[in-house]
Short mmCIF file of C-alpha atoms in Angstrom, two decimals:
data_model
loop_
_atom_site.label_atom_id
_atom_site.label_comp_id
_atom_site.label_asym_id
_atom_site.label_seq_id
_atom_site.Cartn_x
_atom_site.Cartn_y
_atom_site.Cartn_z
CA MET A 86 106.63 63.42 35.12
CA ARG A 87 104.44 64.37 32.16
CA LYS A 88 104.25 60.74 31.01
CA GLY A 89 103.25 59.54 34.47
CA PHE A 90 100.61 62.27 34.65
CA LEU A 91 99.09 61.52 31.23
CA ASP A 92 99.21 57.71 31.54
CA ASN A 93 97.50 57.65 34.93
CA TYR A 94 94.40 59.84 34.52
CA GLY A 95 96.18 62.90 35.85
CA PHE A 96 93.89 65.15 33.79
CA LEU A 97 91.07 64.21 36.19
CA MET A 98 93.13 65.54 39.09
CA SER A 99 93.59 68.75 37.14
CA MET A 100 89.87 69.11 36.39
CA ALA A 101 89.05 68.36 40.03
CA GLY A 102 91.47 71.08 41.15
CA ILE A 103 93.63 68.57 43.03
CA TYR A 104 96.76 69.25 40.94
CA LEU A 105 97.50 72.50 39.09
CA THR A 106 98.84 71.89 35.57
CA PHE A 107 98.04 74.95 33.45
CA PRO A 108 97.82 78.73 33.95
CA GLY A 109 94.58 79.59 35.67
CA ASN A 110 94.06 76.03 36.96
CA TRP A 111 93.86 77.50 40.47
CA ILE A 112 90.51 79.02 39.47
CA ILE A 113 89.06 75.49 39.23
CA SER A 114 90.33 74.67 42.72
CA MET A 115 88.89 77.88 44.16
CA LEU A 116 85.61 77.34 42.29
CA HIS A 117 85.16 73.84 43.70
CA LEU A 118 86.13 74.89 47.23
CA GLY A 119 84.14 78.13 47.15
CA VAL A 120 80.96 76.66 45.71
CA GLY A 121 81.29 73.64 47.98
CA SER A 122 81.58 75.85 51.07
CA LEU A 123 78.59 77.99 50.07
CA GLN A 124 76.60 74.87 49.24
CA LEU A 125 77.30 73.47 52.72
CA ILE A 126 75.86 76.64 54.27
CA CYS A 127 72.73 76.22 52.14
CA TYR A 128 72.51 72.52 53.05
CA PHE A 129 72.65 73.11 56.79
CA TYR A 130 70.25 76.04 56.68
CA THR A 131 67.79 73.86 54.74
CA ILE A 132 68.10 71.19 57.43
CA TYR A 133 67.18 73.88 59.96
CA LEU A 134 64.12 74.91 57.93
CA THR A 135 62.65 71.64 56.69
CA ASN A 136 60.57 69.02 58.47
CA ASP A 137 60.99 66.49 55.66
CA MET A 138 63.16 63.71 57.12
CA GLY A 139 63.89 62.28 53.66
CA ASN A 140 65.21 65.65 52.51
CA VAL A 141 67.27 66.02 55.69
CA ILE A 142 68.98 62.67 55.09
CA GLU A 143 69.69 63.58 51.45
CA LEU A 144 71.20 66.90 52.51
CA LEU A 145 73.38 65.26 55.15
CA HIS A 146 74.48 62.66 52.61
CA SER A 147 75.56 65.34 50.12
CA ALA A 148 77.22 67.40 52.87
CA VAL A 149 79.29 64.42 54.04
CA ILE A 150 80.59 63.85 50.50
CA VAL A 151 81.69 67.48 50.16
CA MET A 152 83.28 67.56 53.63
CA THR A 153 85.09 64.20 53.51
CA ILE A 154 86.01 63.67 49.84
CA THR A 155 85.97 66.60 47.42
CA GLY A 156 87.12 69.35 49.80
CA PRO A 157 89.85 67.34 51.58
CA ALA A 158 91.05 65.84 48.26
CA ILE A 159 91.66 69.31 46.78
CA ILE A 160 93.34 70.68 49.91
CA ASN A 161 95.48 67.55 50.29
CA GLY A 162 96.63 67.72 46.66
CA LEU A 163 97.54 71.40 46.86
CA LEU A 164 99.43 71.03 50.15
CA GLN A 165 101.36 67.93 49.02
CA ARG A 166 102.14 69.00 45.46
CA LYS A 167 105.88 68.15 45.66
CA ARG A 168 105.20 64.67 47.03
CA LEU A 169 102.64 64.06 44.30
CA GLU A 170 105.13 65.20 41.65
CA ARG A 171 107.75 62.74 42.93
CA ILE A 172 105.22 59.92 42.64
CA MET A 173 104.19 60.97 39.12
CA ARG A 174 107.82 61.23 38.07
CA ALA A 175 108.47 57.69 39.27
CA LEU A 176 105.38 56.43 37.45
CA GLY A 177 106.57 58.08 34.24
CA THR A 178 110.30 57.29 34.22
CA GLY A 179 110.34 54.03 36.16
CA VAL A 180 111.44 53.28 39.69
CA TYR A 181 114.69 51.40 39.02
CA ASP A 182 116.87 50.07 36.20
CA TYR A 183 118.67 46.73 36.68
CA GLY A 184 120.88 47.25 33.65
CA VAL A 185 122.17 43.91 32.32
CA THR A 186 121.79 42.00 35.59
CA LEU A 187 118.42 40.38 34.78
CA ASP A 188 118.47 36.97 33.12
CA ASP A 189 116.14 35.98 30.28
CA ASP A 190 113.77 34.02 32.53
CA SER A 191 113.39 36.96 34.90
CA LEU A 192 112.82 39.37 32.02
CA LYS A 193 110.14 37.11 30.55
CA GLU A 194 108.41 36.71 33.91
CA ILE A 195 108.52 40.46 34.59
CA ARG A 196 107.19 41.24 31.13
CA GLU A 197 104.27 38.82 31.52
CA PHE A 198 103.02 40.00 34.90
CA SER A 199 103.61 43.66 33.98
CA ILE A 200 101.32 43.25 30.96
CA GLN A 201 98.71 41.45 33.07
CA THR A 202 98.82 44.00 35.89
CA ARG A 203 98.60 47.02 33.57
CA ALA A 204 95.71 45.40 31.68
CA ARG A 205 93.96 44.91 35.04
CA LYS A 206 94.64 48.55 35.91
CA ASN A 207 93.09 49.79 32.66
CA LEU A 208 90.08 47.49 33.07
CA PHE A 209 89.44 48.54 36.67
CA CYS A 210 89.81 52.22 35.79
CA ARG A 211 87.27 51.93 32.96
CA ILE A 212 84.83 50.05 35.18
CA PHE A 213 85.17 52.64 37.93
CA LEU A 214 84.69 55.50 35.47
CA ALA A 215 81.56 53.81 34.10
CA ILE A 216 80.15 53.43 37.63
CA VAL A 217 80.82 57.08 38.48
CA VAL A 218 79.31 58.31 35.19
CA ALA A 219 76.23 56.14 35.82
CA ASN A 220 75.96 57.71 39.26
CA LEU A 221 76.29 61.19 37.74
CA PHE A 222 73.45 60.50 35.31
CA ALA A 223 71.27 58.93 38.02
CA ILE A 224 71.57 61.82 40.47
CA GLY A 225 72.08 64.72 38.09
CA LEU A 226 69.75 63.80 35.22
CA ILE A 227 67.37 60.91 35.85
CA LYS A 228 66.29 62.05 39.31
CA PRO A 229 65.37 65.68 38.43
CA ILE A 230 63.62 64.59 35.22
CA ALA A 231 61.59 61.97 37.09
CA MET A 232 60.89 64.47 39.85
CA ASN A 233 59.44 67.01 37.43
CA LEU A 234 57.51 64.45 35.35
CA LEU A 235 56.05 62.26 38.08
CA THR A 236 55.33 64.77 40.81
CA THR A 237 53.52 68.09 40.96
CA ILE A 238 55.72 70.76 42.47
CA GLU A 239 53.73 73.51 44.14
CA TYR A 240 54.90 76.26 46.45
CA ASP A 241 52.72 77.45 49.33
CA ASP A 242 52.04 81.09 50.05
CA ASP A 243 54.43 80.87 53.00
CA PHE A 244 57.34 80.02 50.66
CA ASP A 245 60.42 79.26 52.77
CA GLY A 246 62.99 79.55 49.96
CA ILE A 247 63.58 75.81 49.51
CA ASN A 248 63.95 74.99 45.82
CA LYS A 249 62.16 71.70 45.13
CA ARG A 250 63.15 71.46 41.47
CA VAL A 251 66.90 70.93 41.90
CA PRO A 252 68.27 67.35 42.39
CA VAL A 253 68.60 67.84 46.17
CA HIS A 254 65.90 70.15 47.57
CA CYS A 255 67.78 73.04 49.08
CA TRP A 256 67.33 76.60 50.32
CA TYR A 257 68.95 79.37 48.28
CA PRO A 258 68.84 83.14 48.87
CA LEU A 259 66.85 83.50 45.63
CA ASP A 260 63.15 83.22 44.93
CA SER A 261 63.17 80.00 42.88
CA ARG A 262 59.61 80.69 41.74
CA VAL A 263 61.19 83.16 39.30
CA PRO A 264 62.45 81.20 36.23
CA LEU A 265 65.80 83.02 36.01
CA ASN A 266 66.49 82.49 39.72
CA ASN A 267 65.53 78.83 39.37
CA LEU A 268 68.07 78.48 36.54
CA LEU A 269 70.78 80.06 38.69
CA CYS A 270 69.98 77.61 41.50
CA PHE A 271 70.29 74.72 39.05
CA ILE A 272 73.67 75.95 37.80
CA PHE A 273 74.93 76.45 41.35
CA GLN A 274 73.92 72.95 42.45
CA TYR A 275 75.17 71.30 39.25
CA VAL A 276 78.66 72.63 39.94
CA ILE A 277 78.57 70.36 43.00
CA VAL A 278 76.97 67.53 41.00
CA VAL A 279 79.99 67.66 38.66
CA THR A 280 82.58 68.43 41.36
CA ILE A 281 81.78 65.31 43.37
CA PRO A 282 82.46 62.71 40.62
CA LEU A 283 85.54 64.66 39.49
CA GLY A 284 86.89 64.65 43.03
CA VAL A 285 86.12 60.96 43.50
CA CYS A 286 87.77 60.00 40.20
CA GLY A 287 90.74 62.31 40.80
CA LEU A 288 91.31 60.64 44.16
CA ASP A 289 90.37 57.01 43.51
CA LEU A 290 91.82 56.49 40.04
CA ILE A 291 95.18 58.03 40.90
CA TYR A 292 95.33 55.88 44.03
CA LEU A 293 94.49 52.82 41.91
CA CYS A 294 97.18 53.62 39.33
CA MET A 295 99.83 54.33 41.97
CA ALA A 296 98.98 51.15 43.86
CA GLU A 297 99.16 49.02 40.70
CA GLU A 298 102.64 50.39 39.94
CA ILE A 299 103.82 49.64 43.48
CA VAL A 300 102.44 46.09 43.16
CA ILE A 301 104.36 45.63 39.88
CA GLN A 302 107.58 46.92 41.44
CA LEU A 303 107.21 44.62 44.44
CA LYS A 304 106.77 41.68 42.07
CA ILE A 305 109.92 42.71 40.19
CA VAL A 306 111.92 42.81 43.43
CA GLY A 307 110.58 39.38 44.37
CA THR A 308 111.48 37.96 40.95
CA SER A 309 114.96 39.48 41.08
CA VAL A 310 115.82 37.83 44.41
CA LYS A 311 114.13 34.54 43.55
CA ASN A 312 116.27 34.19 40.41
CA ILE A 313 119.44 35.65 41.89
CA LYS A 314 121.62 32.66 40.97
CA LYS A 315 120.42 32.69 37.34
CA ARG A 316 121.16 36.41 37.24
CA ALA A 317 124.61 35.84 38.68
CA MET A 318 125.33 33.21 36.02
CA LYS A 319 124.42 35.74 33.30
CA VAL A 320 126.66 38.42 34.87
CA MET A 321 129.54 35.92 35.07
CA LYS A 322 129.06 35.05 31.40
CA LEU A 323 129.02 38.72 30.36
CA ASN A 324 132.11 39.53 32.45
CA GLY A 325 133.97 36.34 31.54
CA THR A 326 134.67 35.45 35.19
CA ASN A 327 133.98 32.49 37.48
CA ASP A 328 133.53 34.42 40.75
CA ILE A 329 129.89 33.61 41.53
CA ASN A 330 130.01 35.27 44.95
CA LYS A 331 131.03 38.59 43.42
CA ALA A 332 128.36 38.24 40.72
CA MET A 333 125.68 37.40 43.27
CA SER A 334 126.74 40.36 45.43
CA ARG A 335 126.34 42.65 42.43
CA CYS A 336 122.90 41.23 41.60
CA LEU A 337 121.81 41.36 45.21
CA GLY A 338 122.98 44.97 45.41
CA HIS A 339 120.66 45.88 42.55
CA SER A 340 117.73 44.17 44.30
CA ILE A 341 118.50 46.02 47.54
CA ASP A 342 118.79 49.37 45.74
CA HIS A 343 115.49 48.70 43.96
CA HIS A 344 113.77 47.85 47.23
CA ASN A 345 115.16 51.01 48.85
CA ALA A 346 113.95 53.15 45.93
CA LEU A 347 110.58 51.44 46.14
CA SER A 348 110.45 52.05 49.89
CA SER A 349 110.96 55.78 49.27
CA LEU A 350 108.20 55.77 46.64
CA PHE A 351 105.87 53.94 49.00
CA GLU A 352 106.60 56.42 51.80
CA ASP A 353 105.50 59.25 49.50
CA PHE A 354 102.43 57.25 48.50
CA ARG A 355 101.55 56.40 52.11
CA ASN A 356 102.12 59.93 53.41
CA TYR A 357 100.15 61.48 50.56
CA HIS A 358 97.11 59.37 51.47
CA PHE A 359 97.69 59.33 55.25
CA TYR A 360 95.04 61.88 56.28
CA ILE A 361 92.83 61.81 53.21
CA LEU A 362 92.21 58.08 53.71
CA LEU A 363 91.04 58.71 57.27
CA SER A 364 88.60 61.28 55.93
CA VAL A 365 87.46 58.90 53.18
CA MET A 366 86.92 55.94 55.53
CA THR A 367 85.02 58.05 58.07
CA GLY A 368 82.92 59.66 55.37
CA ALA A 369 82.25 56.34 53.65
CA THR A 370 80.83 54.87 56.84
CA LEU A 371 78.46 57.82 57.23
CA MET A 372 77.54 57.91 53.53
CA LEU A 373 76.65 54.23 53.40
CA CYS A 374 74.57 54.65 56.54
CA LEU A 375 72.72 57.69 55.18
CA ALA A 376 72.24 56.15 51.73
CA GLY A 377 70.64 53.15 53.41
CA VAL A 378 68.35 55.44 55.41
CA ILE A 379 67.36 57.29 52.22
CA PHE A 380 66.56 53.97 50.57
CA THR A 381 64.22 53.00 53.42
CA THR A 382 62.63 56.39 54.18
CA ASP A 383 58.91 56.50 53.39
CA SER A 384 58.94 60.21 52.54
CA VAL A 385 61.37 59.57 49.67
CA ALA A 386 59.45 58.56 46.54
CA PRO A 387 60.18 55.01 45.25
CA VAL A 388 61.45 56.29 41.90
CA PHE A 389 64.01 58.44 43.71
CA ARG A 390 65.14 55.53 45.86
CA LEU A 391 66.11 53.65 42.73
CA THR A 392 68.65 56.35 41.84
CA TYR A 393 70.30 55.76 45.21
CA VAL A 394 70.85 52.11 44.37
CA VAL A 395 73.48 53.38 41.94
CA PHE A 396 74.83 55.72 44.62
CA ILE A 397 75.20 52.96 47.22
CA ASN A 398 77.01 50.72 44.72
CA THR A 399 79.36 53.57 43.83
CA GLU A 400 80.19 54.12 47.49
CA LEU A 401 80.84 50.42 48.02
CA VAL A 402 83.27 50.37 45.08
CA HIS A 403 84.81 53.66 46.23
CA VAL A 404 85.84 52.18 49.59
CA LEU A 405 86.75 48.82 48.05
CA VAL A 406 89.37 50.45 45.80
CA PHE A 407 91.32 51.77 48.78
CA CYS A 408 90.99 48.66 50.92
CA TRP A 409 91.64 46.02 48.24
CA TYR A 410 94.76 47.72 46.89
CA GLY A 411 96.05 48.34 50.39
CA GLU A 412 95.70 44.59 50.96
CA GLN A 413 97.48 43.81 47.66
CA ILE A 414 100.45 46.03 48.52
CA LYS A 415 100.78 44.47 51.96
CA GLU A 416 100.61 40.90 50.60
CA MET A 417 103.12 41.55 47.80
CA SER A 418 105.61 43.16 50.18
CA ILE A 419 105.39 40.09 52.43
CA LYS A 420 105.75 37.77 49.44
CA ILE A 421 109.26 39.11 48.78
CA GLY A 422 110.35 37.21 51.89
CA ASP A 423 108.85 34.02 50.45
CA ASP A 424 110.63 34.64 47.15
CA MET A 425 113.93 35.04 48.99
CA TYR A 426 113.34 31.85 50.92
CA ASP A 427 112.68 30.01 47.64
CA ALA A 428 115.81 31.40 45.98
CA ASP A 429 118.72 29.03 45.30
CA TRP A 430 121.34 30.83 47.39
CA PHE A 431 121.75 28.39 50.31
CA SER A 432 124.83 26.73 48.84
CA GLU A 433 126.71 30.00 48.41
CA SER A 434 128.97 31.97 50.74
CA GLY A 435 128.05 33.08 54.22
CA HIS A 436 128.41 36.68 53.04
CA ILE A 437 125.42 36.28 50.71
CA LYS A 438 123.41 34.44 53.35
CA ILE A 439 123.92 37.23 55.88
CA HIS A 440 122.72 39.86 53.42
CA MET A 441 119.71 37.76 52.44
CA LEU A 442 118.72 37.27 56.07
CA MET A 443 119.08 41.01 56.68
CA ILE A 444 116.67 41.73 53.82
CA ILE A 445 114.20 39.14 55.08
CA GLN A 446 114.36 40.75 58.51
CA LYS A 447 113.61 44.16 56.96
CA ILE A 448 110.58 42.75 55.15
CA VAL A 449 109.13 41.50 58.45
CA ARG A 450 107.53 44.97 58.55
CA PRO A 451 105.43 45.00 55.36
CA PHE A 452 104.25 48.01 53.41
CA LYS A 453 101.01 49.22 54.99
CA VAL A 454 98.71 51.97 53.76
CA THR A 455 97.12 53.53 56.83
CA ALA A 456 94.23 55.92 57.38
CA GLY A 457 95.63 58.51 59.76
CA GLY A 458 97.41 55.77 61.69
CA PHE A 459 94.09 54.55 63.09
CA MET A 460 93.42 51.72 60.63
CA ASP A 461 95.08 49.93 57.74
CA ALA A 462 93.65 49.98 54.24
CA SER A 463 92.75 46.29 54.06
CA MET A 464 89.82 43.99 53.47
CA ASP A 465 89.37 43.67 57.24
CA THR A 466 88.88 47.44 57.37
CA TYR A 467 86.41 47.20 54.48
CA ALA A 468 84.38 44.68 56.47
CA ASN A 469 84.55 46.97 59.52
CA VAL A 470 83.33 49.96 57.48
CA LEU A 471 80.33 47.98 56.22
CA SER A 472 79.62 46.68 59.71
CA SER A 473 79.85 50.16 61.25
CA ALA A 474 77.63 51.64 58.53
CA TYR A 475 75.01 48.96 59.17
CA SER A 476 75.17 49.60 62.93
CA TYR A 477 74.71 53.36 62.43
CA PHE A 478 71.89 52.67 59.98
CA ASN A 479 70.04 50.59 62.59
CA LEU A 480 70.65 53.31 65.18
CA VAL A 481 69.27 56.09 62.95
CA LYS A 482 66.36 53.92 61.86
CA ALA A 483 65.45 53.12 65.48
CA ALA A 484 65.68 56.80 66.44
CA ARG A 485 63.36 57.78 63.58
CA GLU A 486 60.82 55.10 64.49
CA ASN A 487 60.73 56.26 68.10
#
């Protein structure tokens, strides 16, 4: 399990408090949840106090992220620790071993697409990390610096407690006009500024790595059944026999066992993300809507809107990761049926044909990653999320104009 954890950015889950790996790691989880909960109280009280619509939208945007991504991701990881460990163990030790039943052509094909898929995984992970870090700098560094350099921050005599120097203007039970109190407010809000990207990376990157491994394993199953006759010929040669039906039954048995093991892994993967994906998809729709409103709100300074360009792009990629990989898993599970159809087993015994047809019938129901059972993680869902966000954006915009 350690190898699977280290090779698949598991340390980010640990730092986000999603998975506990070292003594005292629970403190990180409690810190993120505790500060996040207190920050939500401050957000909503600020919304009650302020008349600045731009600030209200920013506060709602930040609140949605905490409520639908970071908080649920931590709780989900802690509650499903055993399921997560089974997945990590499979990623580290491998899902299935075919022994000597794979022929040279199959081994070469598996080696080639495994290298390509893992290279794609590493590339996508680095790109996603770069996007999240850029977002962290934009919101946590560039925005407050620009805010303090380009605007004059003055507090009226009837100070309402809203700190206008932190990245997101927010009420705190401290007089931020006092330098020490202002520093404490900064520290408190920057815990959230760091928690959010950690939670997003801990959730998205692990999903990406798990999904890539499932895609590889589905390709291996497809290759094993497509080349079943070649594999049987190798087994016959190793055993020194001429019974091709027995050899094919042995090879087919390995493919079936692999698919069953993969089905169990996928069930853990699907169940682990069952509710968290529903939260992510719902939150993503609201976040994209609110980010769009921020970008078009007159009371938000133009220089601050530019920082939200990075934020919107991050959110688009965030949702795309879940939907695109869900689509890939579904397509690859269906493709196994095509690989079976293309296999050269038609001339063999009826016993083999019956087993092949049984497997094809099982694959009629493909692997599907679902968000709470309400929607599949697919590109159609991605399009629906964007469409819904745009509809909500128009609704909010019309309400503000009226």
